[in-house]
PDB file of C-alpha atoms in Angstrom:
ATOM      1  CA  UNK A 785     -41.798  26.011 114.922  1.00  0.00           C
ATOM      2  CA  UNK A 786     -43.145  25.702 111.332  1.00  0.00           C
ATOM      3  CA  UNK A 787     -46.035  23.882 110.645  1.00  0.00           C
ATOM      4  CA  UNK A 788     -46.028  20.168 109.589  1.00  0.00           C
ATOM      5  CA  UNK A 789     -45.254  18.509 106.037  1.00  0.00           C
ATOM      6  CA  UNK A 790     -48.804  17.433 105.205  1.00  0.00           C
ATOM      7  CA  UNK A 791     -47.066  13.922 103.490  1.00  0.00           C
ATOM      8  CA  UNK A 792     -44.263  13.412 105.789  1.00  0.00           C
ATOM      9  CA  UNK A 793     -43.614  10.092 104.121  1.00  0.00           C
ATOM     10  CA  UNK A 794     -42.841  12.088 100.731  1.00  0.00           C
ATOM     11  CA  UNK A 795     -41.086  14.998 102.631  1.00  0.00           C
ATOM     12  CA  UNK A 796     -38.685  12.454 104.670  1.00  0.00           C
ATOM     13  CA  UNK A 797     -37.845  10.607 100.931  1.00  0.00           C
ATOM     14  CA  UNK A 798     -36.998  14.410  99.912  1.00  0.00           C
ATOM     15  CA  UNK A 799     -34.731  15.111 102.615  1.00  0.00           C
ATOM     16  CA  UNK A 800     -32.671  11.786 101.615  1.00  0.00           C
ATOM     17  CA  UNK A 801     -32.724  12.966  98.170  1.00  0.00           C
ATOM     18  CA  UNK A 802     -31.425  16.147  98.881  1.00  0.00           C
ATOM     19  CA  UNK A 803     -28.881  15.228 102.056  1.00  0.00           C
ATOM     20  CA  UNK A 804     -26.223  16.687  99.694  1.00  0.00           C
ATOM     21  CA  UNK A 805     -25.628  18.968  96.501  1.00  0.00           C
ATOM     22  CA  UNK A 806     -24.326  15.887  94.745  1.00  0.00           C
ATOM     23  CA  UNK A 807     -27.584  13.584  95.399  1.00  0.00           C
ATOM     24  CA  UNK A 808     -29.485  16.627  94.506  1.00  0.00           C
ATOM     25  CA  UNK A 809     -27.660  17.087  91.262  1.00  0.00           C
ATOM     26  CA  UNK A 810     -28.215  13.277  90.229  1.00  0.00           C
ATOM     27  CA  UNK A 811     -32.025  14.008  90.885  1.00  0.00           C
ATOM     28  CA  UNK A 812     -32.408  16.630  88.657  1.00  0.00           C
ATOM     29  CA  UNK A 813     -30.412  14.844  85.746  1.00  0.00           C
ATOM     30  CA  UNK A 814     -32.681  12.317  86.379  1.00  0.00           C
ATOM     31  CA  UNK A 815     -35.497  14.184  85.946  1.00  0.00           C
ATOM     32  CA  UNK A 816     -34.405  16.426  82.589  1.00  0.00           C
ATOM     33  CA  UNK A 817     -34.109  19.833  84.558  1.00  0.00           C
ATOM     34  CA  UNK A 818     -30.560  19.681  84.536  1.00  0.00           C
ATOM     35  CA  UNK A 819     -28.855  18.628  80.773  1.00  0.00           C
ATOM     36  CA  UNK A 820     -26.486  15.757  80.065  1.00  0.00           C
ATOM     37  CA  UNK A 821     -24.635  17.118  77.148  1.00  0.00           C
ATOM     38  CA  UNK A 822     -25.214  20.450  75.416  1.00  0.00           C
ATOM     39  CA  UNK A 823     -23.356  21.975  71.973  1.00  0.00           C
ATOM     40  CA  UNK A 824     -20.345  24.359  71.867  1.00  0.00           C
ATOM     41  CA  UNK A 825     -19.859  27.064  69.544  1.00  0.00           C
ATOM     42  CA  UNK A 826     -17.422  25.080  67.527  1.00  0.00           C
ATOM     43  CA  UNK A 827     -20.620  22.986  67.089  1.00  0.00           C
ATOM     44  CA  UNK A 828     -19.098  19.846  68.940  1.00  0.00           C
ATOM     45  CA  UNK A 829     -20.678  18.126  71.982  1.00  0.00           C
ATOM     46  CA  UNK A 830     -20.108  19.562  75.615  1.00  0.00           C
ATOM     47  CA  UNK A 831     -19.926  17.122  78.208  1.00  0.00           C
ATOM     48  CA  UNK A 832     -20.411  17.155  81.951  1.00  0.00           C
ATOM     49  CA  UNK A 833     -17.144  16.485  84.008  1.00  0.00           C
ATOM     50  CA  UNK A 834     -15.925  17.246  87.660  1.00  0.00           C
ATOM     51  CA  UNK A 835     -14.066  20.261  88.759  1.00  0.00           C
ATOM     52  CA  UNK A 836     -12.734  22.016  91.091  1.00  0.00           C
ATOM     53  CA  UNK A 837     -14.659  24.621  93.762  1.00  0.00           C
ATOM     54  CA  UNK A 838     -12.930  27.651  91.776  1.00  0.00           C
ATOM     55  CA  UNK A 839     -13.976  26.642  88.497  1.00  0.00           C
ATOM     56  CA  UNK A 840     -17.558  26.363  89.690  1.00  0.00           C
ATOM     57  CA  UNK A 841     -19.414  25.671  93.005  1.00  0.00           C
ATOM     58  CA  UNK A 842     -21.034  23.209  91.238  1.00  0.00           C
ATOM     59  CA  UNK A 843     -18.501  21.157  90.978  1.00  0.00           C
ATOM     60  CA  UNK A 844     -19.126  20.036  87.661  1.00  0.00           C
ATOM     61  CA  UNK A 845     -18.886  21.969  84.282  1.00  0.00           C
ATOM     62  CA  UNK A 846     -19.761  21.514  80.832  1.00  0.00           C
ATOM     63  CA  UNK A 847     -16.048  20.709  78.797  1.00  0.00           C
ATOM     64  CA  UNK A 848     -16.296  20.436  75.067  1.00  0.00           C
ATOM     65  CA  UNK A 849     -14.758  17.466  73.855  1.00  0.00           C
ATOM     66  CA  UNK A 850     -13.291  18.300  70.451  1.00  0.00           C
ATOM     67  CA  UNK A 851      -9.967  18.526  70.592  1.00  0.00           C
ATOM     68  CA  UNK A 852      -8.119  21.162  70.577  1.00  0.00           C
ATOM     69  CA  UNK A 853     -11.469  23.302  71.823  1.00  0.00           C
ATOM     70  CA  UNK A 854     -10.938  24.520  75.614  1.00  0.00           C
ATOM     71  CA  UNK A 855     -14.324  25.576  75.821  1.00  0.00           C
ATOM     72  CA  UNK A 856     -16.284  25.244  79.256  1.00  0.00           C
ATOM     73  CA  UNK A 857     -19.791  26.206  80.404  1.00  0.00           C
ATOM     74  CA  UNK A 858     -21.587  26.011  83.929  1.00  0.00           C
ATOM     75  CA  UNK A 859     -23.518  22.521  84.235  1.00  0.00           C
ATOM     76  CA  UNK A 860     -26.737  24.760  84.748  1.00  0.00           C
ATOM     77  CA  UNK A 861     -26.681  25.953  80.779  1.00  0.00           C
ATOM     78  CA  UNK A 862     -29.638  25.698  79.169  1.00  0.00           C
ATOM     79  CA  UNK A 863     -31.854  24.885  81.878  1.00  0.00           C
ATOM     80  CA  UNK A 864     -34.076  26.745  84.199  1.00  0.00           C
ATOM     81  CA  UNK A 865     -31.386  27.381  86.109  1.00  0.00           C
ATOM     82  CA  UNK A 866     -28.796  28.697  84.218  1.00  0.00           C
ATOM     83  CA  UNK A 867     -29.032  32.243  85.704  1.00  0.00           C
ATOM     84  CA  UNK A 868     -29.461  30.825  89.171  1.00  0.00           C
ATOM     85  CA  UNK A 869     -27.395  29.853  92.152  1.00  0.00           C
ATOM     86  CA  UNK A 870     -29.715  28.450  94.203  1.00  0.00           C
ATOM     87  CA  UNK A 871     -28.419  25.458  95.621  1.00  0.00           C
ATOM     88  CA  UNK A 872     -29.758  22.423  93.886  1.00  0.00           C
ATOM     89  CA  UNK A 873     -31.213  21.077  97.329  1.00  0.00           C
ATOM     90  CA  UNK A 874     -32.530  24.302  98.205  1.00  0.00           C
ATOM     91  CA  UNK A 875     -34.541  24.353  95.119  1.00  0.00           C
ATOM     92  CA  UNK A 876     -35.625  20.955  95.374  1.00  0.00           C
ATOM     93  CA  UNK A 877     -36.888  21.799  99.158  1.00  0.00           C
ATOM     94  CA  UNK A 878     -38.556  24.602  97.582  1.00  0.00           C
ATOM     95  CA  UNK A 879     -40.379  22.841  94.930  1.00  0.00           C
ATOM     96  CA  UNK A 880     -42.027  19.976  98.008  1.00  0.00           C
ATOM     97  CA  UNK A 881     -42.368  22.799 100.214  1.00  0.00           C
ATOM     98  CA  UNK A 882     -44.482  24.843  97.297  1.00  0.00           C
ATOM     99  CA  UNK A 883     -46.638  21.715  96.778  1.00  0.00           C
ATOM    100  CA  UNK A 884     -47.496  20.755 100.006  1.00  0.00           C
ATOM    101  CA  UNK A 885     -50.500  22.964 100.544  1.00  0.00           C
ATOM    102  CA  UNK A 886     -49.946  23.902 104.290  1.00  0.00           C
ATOM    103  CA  UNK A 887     -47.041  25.559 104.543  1.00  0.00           C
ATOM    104  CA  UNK A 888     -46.483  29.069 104.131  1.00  0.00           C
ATOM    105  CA  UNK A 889     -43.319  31.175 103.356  1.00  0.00           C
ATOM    106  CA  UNK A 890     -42.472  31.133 106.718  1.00  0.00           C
ATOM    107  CA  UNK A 891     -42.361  27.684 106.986  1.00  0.00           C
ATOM    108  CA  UNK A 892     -40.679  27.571 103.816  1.00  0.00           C
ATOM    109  CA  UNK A 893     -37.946  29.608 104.555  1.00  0.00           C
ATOM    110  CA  UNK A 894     -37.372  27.681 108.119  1.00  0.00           C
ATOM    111  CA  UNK A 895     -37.543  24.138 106.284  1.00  0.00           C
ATOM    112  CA  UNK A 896     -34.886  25.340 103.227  1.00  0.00           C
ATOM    113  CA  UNK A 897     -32.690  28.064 105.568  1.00  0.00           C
ATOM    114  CA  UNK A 898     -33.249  31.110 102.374  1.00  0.00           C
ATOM    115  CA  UNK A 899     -34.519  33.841 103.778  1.00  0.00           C
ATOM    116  CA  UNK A 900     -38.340  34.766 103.078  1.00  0.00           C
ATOM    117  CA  UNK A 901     -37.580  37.381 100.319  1.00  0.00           C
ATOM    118  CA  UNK A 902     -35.871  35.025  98.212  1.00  0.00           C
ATOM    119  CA  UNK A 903     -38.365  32.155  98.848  1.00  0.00           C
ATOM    120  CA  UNK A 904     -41.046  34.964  97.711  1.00  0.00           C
ATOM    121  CA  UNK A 905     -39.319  35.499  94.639  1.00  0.00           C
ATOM    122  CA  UNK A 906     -38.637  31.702  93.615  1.00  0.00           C
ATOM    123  CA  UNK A 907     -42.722  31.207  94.395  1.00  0.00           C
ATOM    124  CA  UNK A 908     -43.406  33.895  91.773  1.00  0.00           C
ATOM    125  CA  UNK A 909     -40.493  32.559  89.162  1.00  0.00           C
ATOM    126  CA  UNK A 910     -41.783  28.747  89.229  1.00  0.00           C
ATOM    127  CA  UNK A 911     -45.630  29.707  89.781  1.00  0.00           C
ATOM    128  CA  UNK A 912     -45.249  31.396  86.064  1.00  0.00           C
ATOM    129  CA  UNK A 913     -43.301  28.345  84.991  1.00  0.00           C
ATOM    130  CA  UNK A 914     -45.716  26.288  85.986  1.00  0.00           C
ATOM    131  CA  UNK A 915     -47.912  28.539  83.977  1.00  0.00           C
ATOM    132  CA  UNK A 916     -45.985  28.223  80.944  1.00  0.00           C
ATOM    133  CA  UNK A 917     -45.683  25.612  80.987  1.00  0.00           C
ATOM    134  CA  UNK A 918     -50.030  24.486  81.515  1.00  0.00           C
ATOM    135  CA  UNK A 919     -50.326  27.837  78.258  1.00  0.00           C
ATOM    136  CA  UNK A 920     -48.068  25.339  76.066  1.00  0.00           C
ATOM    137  CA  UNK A 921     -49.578  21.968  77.470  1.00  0.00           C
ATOM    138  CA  UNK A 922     -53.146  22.253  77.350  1.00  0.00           C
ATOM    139  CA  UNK A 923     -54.992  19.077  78.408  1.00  0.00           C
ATOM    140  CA  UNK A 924     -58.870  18.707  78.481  1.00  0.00           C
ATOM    141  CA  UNK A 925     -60.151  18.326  81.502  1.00  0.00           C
ATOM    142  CA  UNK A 926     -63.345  17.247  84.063  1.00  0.00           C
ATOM    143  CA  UNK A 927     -66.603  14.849  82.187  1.00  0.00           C
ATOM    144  CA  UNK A 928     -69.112  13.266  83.569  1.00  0.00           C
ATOM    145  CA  UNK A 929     -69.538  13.493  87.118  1.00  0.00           C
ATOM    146  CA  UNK A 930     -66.667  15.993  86.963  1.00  0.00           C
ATOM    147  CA  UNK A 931     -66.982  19.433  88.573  1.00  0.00           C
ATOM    148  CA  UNK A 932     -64.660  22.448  86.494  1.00  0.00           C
ATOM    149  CA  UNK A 933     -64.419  25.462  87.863  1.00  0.00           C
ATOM    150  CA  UNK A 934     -63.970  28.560  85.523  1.00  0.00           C
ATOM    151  CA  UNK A 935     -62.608  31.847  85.727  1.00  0.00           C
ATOM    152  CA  UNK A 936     -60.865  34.498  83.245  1.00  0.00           C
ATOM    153  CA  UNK A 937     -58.593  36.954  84.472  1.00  0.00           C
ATOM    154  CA  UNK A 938     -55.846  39.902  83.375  1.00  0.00           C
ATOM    155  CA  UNK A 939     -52.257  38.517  83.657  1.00  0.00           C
ATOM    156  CA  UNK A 940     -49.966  41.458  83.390  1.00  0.00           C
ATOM    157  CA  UNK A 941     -48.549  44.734  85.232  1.00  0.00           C
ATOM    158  CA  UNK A 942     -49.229  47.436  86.966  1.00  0.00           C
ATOM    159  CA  UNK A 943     -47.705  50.447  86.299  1.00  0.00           C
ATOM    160  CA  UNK A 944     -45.025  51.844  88.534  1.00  0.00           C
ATOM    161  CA  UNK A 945     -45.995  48.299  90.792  1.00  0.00           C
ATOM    162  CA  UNK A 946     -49.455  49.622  91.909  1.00  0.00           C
ATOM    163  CA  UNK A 947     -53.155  50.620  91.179  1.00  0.00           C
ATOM    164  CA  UNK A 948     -55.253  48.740  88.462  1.00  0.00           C
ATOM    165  CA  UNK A 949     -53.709  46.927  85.483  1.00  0.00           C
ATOM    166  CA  UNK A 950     -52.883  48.998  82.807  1.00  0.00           C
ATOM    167  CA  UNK A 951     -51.889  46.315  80.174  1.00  0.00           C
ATOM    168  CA  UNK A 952     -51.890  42.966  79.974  1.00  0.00           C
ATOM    169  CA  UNK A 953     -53.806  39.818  78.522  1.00  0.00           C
ATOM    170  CA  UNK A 954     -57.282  38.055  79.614  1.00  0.00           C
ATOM    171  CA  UNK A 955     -57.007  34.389  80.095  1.00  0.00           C
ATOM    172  CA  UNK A 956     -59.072  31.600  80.881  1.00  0.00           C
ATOM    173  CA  UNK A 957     -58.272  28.946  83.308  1.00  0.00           C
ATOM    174  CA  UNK A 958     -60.079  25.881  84.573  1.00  0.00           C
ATOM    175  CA  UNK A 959     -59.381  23.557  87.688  1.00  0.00           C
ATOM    176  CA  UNK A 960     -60.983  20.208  88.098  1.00  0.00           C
ATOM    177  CA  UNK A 961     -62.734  20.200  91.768  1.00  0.00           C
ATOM    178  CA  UNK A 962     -62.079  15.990  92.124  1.00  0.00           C
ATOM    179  CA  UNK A 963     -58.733  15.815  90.235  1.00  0.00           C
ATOM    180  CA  UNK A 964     -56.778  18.716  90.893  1.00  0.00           C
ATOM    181  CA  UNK A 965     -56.503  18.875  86.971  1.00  0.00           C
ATOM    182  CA  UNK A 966     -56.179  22.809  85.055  1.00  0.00           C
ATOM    183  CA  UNK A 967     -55.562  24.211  82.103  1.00  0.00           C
ATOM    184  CA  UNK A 968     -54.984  28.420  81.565  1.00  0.00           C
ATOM    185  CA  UNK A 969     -55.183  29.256  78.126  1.00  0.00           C
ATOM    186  CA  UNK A 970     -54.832  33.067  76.165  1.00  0.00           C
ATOM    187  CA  UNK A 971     -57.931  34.444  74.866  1.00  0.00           C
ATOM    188  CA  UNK A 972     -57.503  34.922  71.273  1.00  0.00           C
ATOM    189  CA  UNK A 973     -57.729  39.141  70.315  1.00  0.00           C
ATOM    190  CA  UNK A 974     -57.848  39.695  74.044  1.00  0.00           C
ATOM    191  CA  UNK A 975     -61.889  39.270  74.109  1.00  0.00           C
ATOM    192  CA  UNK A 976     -63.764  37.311  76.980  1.00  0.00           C
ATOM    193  CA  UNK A 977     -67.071  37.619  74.775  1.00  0.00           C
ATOM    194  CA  UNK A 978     -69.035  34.142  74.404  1.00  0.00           C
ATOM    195  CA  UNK A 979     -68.047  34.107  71.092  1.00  0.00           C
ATOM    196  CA  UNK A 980     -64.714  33.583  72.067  1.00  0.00           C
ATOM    197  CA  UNK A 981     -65.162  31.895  75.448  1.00  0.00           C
ATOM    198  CA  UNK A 982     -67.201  29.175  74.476  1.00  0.00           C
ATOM    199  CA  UNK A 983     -65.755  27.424  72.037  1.00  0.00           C
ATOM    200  CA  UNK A 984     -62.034  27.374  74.435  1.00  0.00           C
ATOM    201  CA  UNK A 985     -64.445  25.562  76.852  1.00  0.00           C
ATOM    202  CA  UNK A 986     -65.754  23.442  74.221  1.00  0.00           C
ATOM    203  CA  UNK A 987     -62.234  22.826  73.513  1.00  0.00           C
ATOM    204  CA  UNK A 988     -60.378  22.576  77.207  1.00  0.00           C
ATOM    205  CA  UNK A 989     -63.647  20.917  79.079  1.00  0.00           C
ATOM    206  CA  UNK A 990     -65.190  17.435  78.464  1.00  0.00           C
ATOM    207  CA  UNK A 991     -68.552  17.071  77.868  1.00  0.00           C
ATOM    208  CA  UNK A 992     -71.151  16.251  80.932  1.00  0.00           C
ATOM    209  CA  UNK A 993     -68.531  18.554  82.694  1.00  0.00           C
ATOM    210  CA  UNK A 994     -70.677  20.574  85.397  1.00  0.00           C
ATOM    211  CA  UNK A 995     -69.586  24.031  85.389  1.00  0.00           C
ATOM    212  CA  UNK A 996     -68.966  26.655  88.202  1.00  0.00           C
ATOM    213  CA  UNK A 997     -68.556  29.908  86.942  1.00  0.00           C
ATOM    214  CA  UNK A 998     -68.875  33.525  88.475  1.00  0.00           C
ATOM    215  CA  UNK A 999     -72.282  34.046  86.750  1.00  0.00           C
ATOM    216  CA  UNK A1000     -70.791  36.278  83.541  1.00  0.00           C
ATOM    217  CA  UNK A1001     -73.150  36.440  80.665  1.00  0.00           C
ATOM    218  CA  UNK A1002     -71.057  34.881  78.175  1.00  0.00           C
ATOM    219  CA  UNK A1003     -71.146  31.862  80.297  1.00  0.00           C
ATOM    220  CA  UNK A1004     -74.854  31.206  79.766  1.00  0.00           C
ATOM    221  CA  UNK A1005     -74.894  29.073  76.822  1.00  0.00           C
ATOM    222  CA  UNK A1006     -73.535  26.394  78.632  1.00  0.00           C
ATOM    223  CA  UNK A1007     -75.932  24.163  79.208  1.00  0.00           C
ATOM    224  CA  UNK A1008     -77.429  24.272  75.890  1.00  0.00           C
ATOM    225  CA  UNK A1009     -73.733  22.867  75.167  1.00  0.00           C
ATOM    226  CA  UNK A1010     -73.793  20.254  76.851  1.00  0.00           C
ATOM    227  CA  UNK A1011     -72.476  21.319  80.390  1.00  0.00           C
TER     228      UNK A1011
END
């Protein structure tokens, strides 16, 4: 048996929303991760409108409305699932079952019915979304009374899929102890020097934040900062 939803109020709402593709769908128009109208080539608006199982699974495809135009495009264009066919309920299962903190891929896989490889795979795909997306959205974070933890670390590849990195980029990321509140940001000329460490802190971490680091020496101007 897998192991528990840890908010089984918020997991029960989940399964209504995703009893069916259709309910699913609705959800994530709702939300923006699915698009309501997108452009055709002949530069005229494509709309959303039912079809039939042949035409797409989906049941729904993007028709341009010009006349004359006979364009049509899947109703996943332009969004992060336009090279997917992952059930939409299936990925919103995913995306609870990802968040709730005590289950593992096991339990993932029982809860959505995909099999463990591909609910590996999805983990990676949305955990560098998520990334992404925090690289583009950069909040500050922690203050007073706050406790940040810091770390920098290589994001890239291996070569050949194993040993040490052999290229990549060093980033620093942040994670509120109290909040749950991050932020992962590029270090600029790939240096993790104080010179350039410091003032990202200065610029991702509120004042009277206290700090946990892993004791490197660029950290230890920090509390002449401030921290």
């Amino acid at each position: 048996m897998p192991s528990q939803p840890s908010s089984p109020g918020i997991f029960s709402e989940m399964m209504t929303i995703t009893k069916d593709e259709e309910s699913s769908r609705q959800f994530l128009l709702q939300k923006g991760i699915l698009l309501t109208t997108v452009q055709c080539a002949c530069t005229s608006t494509m709309i959303l409108k039912p079809c039939s199982a042949t035409k797409s699974p989906d049941l729904w495809i993007f028709r341009c409305s010009a006349t004359g135009c006979s364009k049509t495009k899947s109703c996943r264009f332009g969004s992060y699932l336009s090279n997917s066919k992952i059930p939409f309920s299936s990925l919103l299962q995913l995306l609870y079952c990802f968040s709730s903190k005590n289950l593992t891929n096991v339990d993932t896989a029982a809860y959505t019915g995909l099999s463990r490889k591909s609910v590996t795979e999805w983990k990676a795909s949305l955990l560098e979304a998520v990334a992404i997306w925090i690289l583009n959205n950069p909040q500050p974070i922690g203050g007073p009374g706050e406790i940040v933890e810091l770390d920098e670390a290589m994001m890239g590849r291996r070569k050949y899929n194993r040993g040490t990195l052999r290229e990549g980029a060093w980033v620093l990321g942040g994670v509120c102890r109290r909040t749950g509140h991050c932020f992962l940001i590029q270090c600029p000329l790939n240096r993790r020097d104080a010179g350039t460490l410091l003032p990202l802190i200065q610029r991702h971490v509120l004042p009277g934040t206290t700090i946990h680091t892993d004791q490197w020496a660029a950290y230890n101007q920090l509390s002449s900062l401030g921290y």
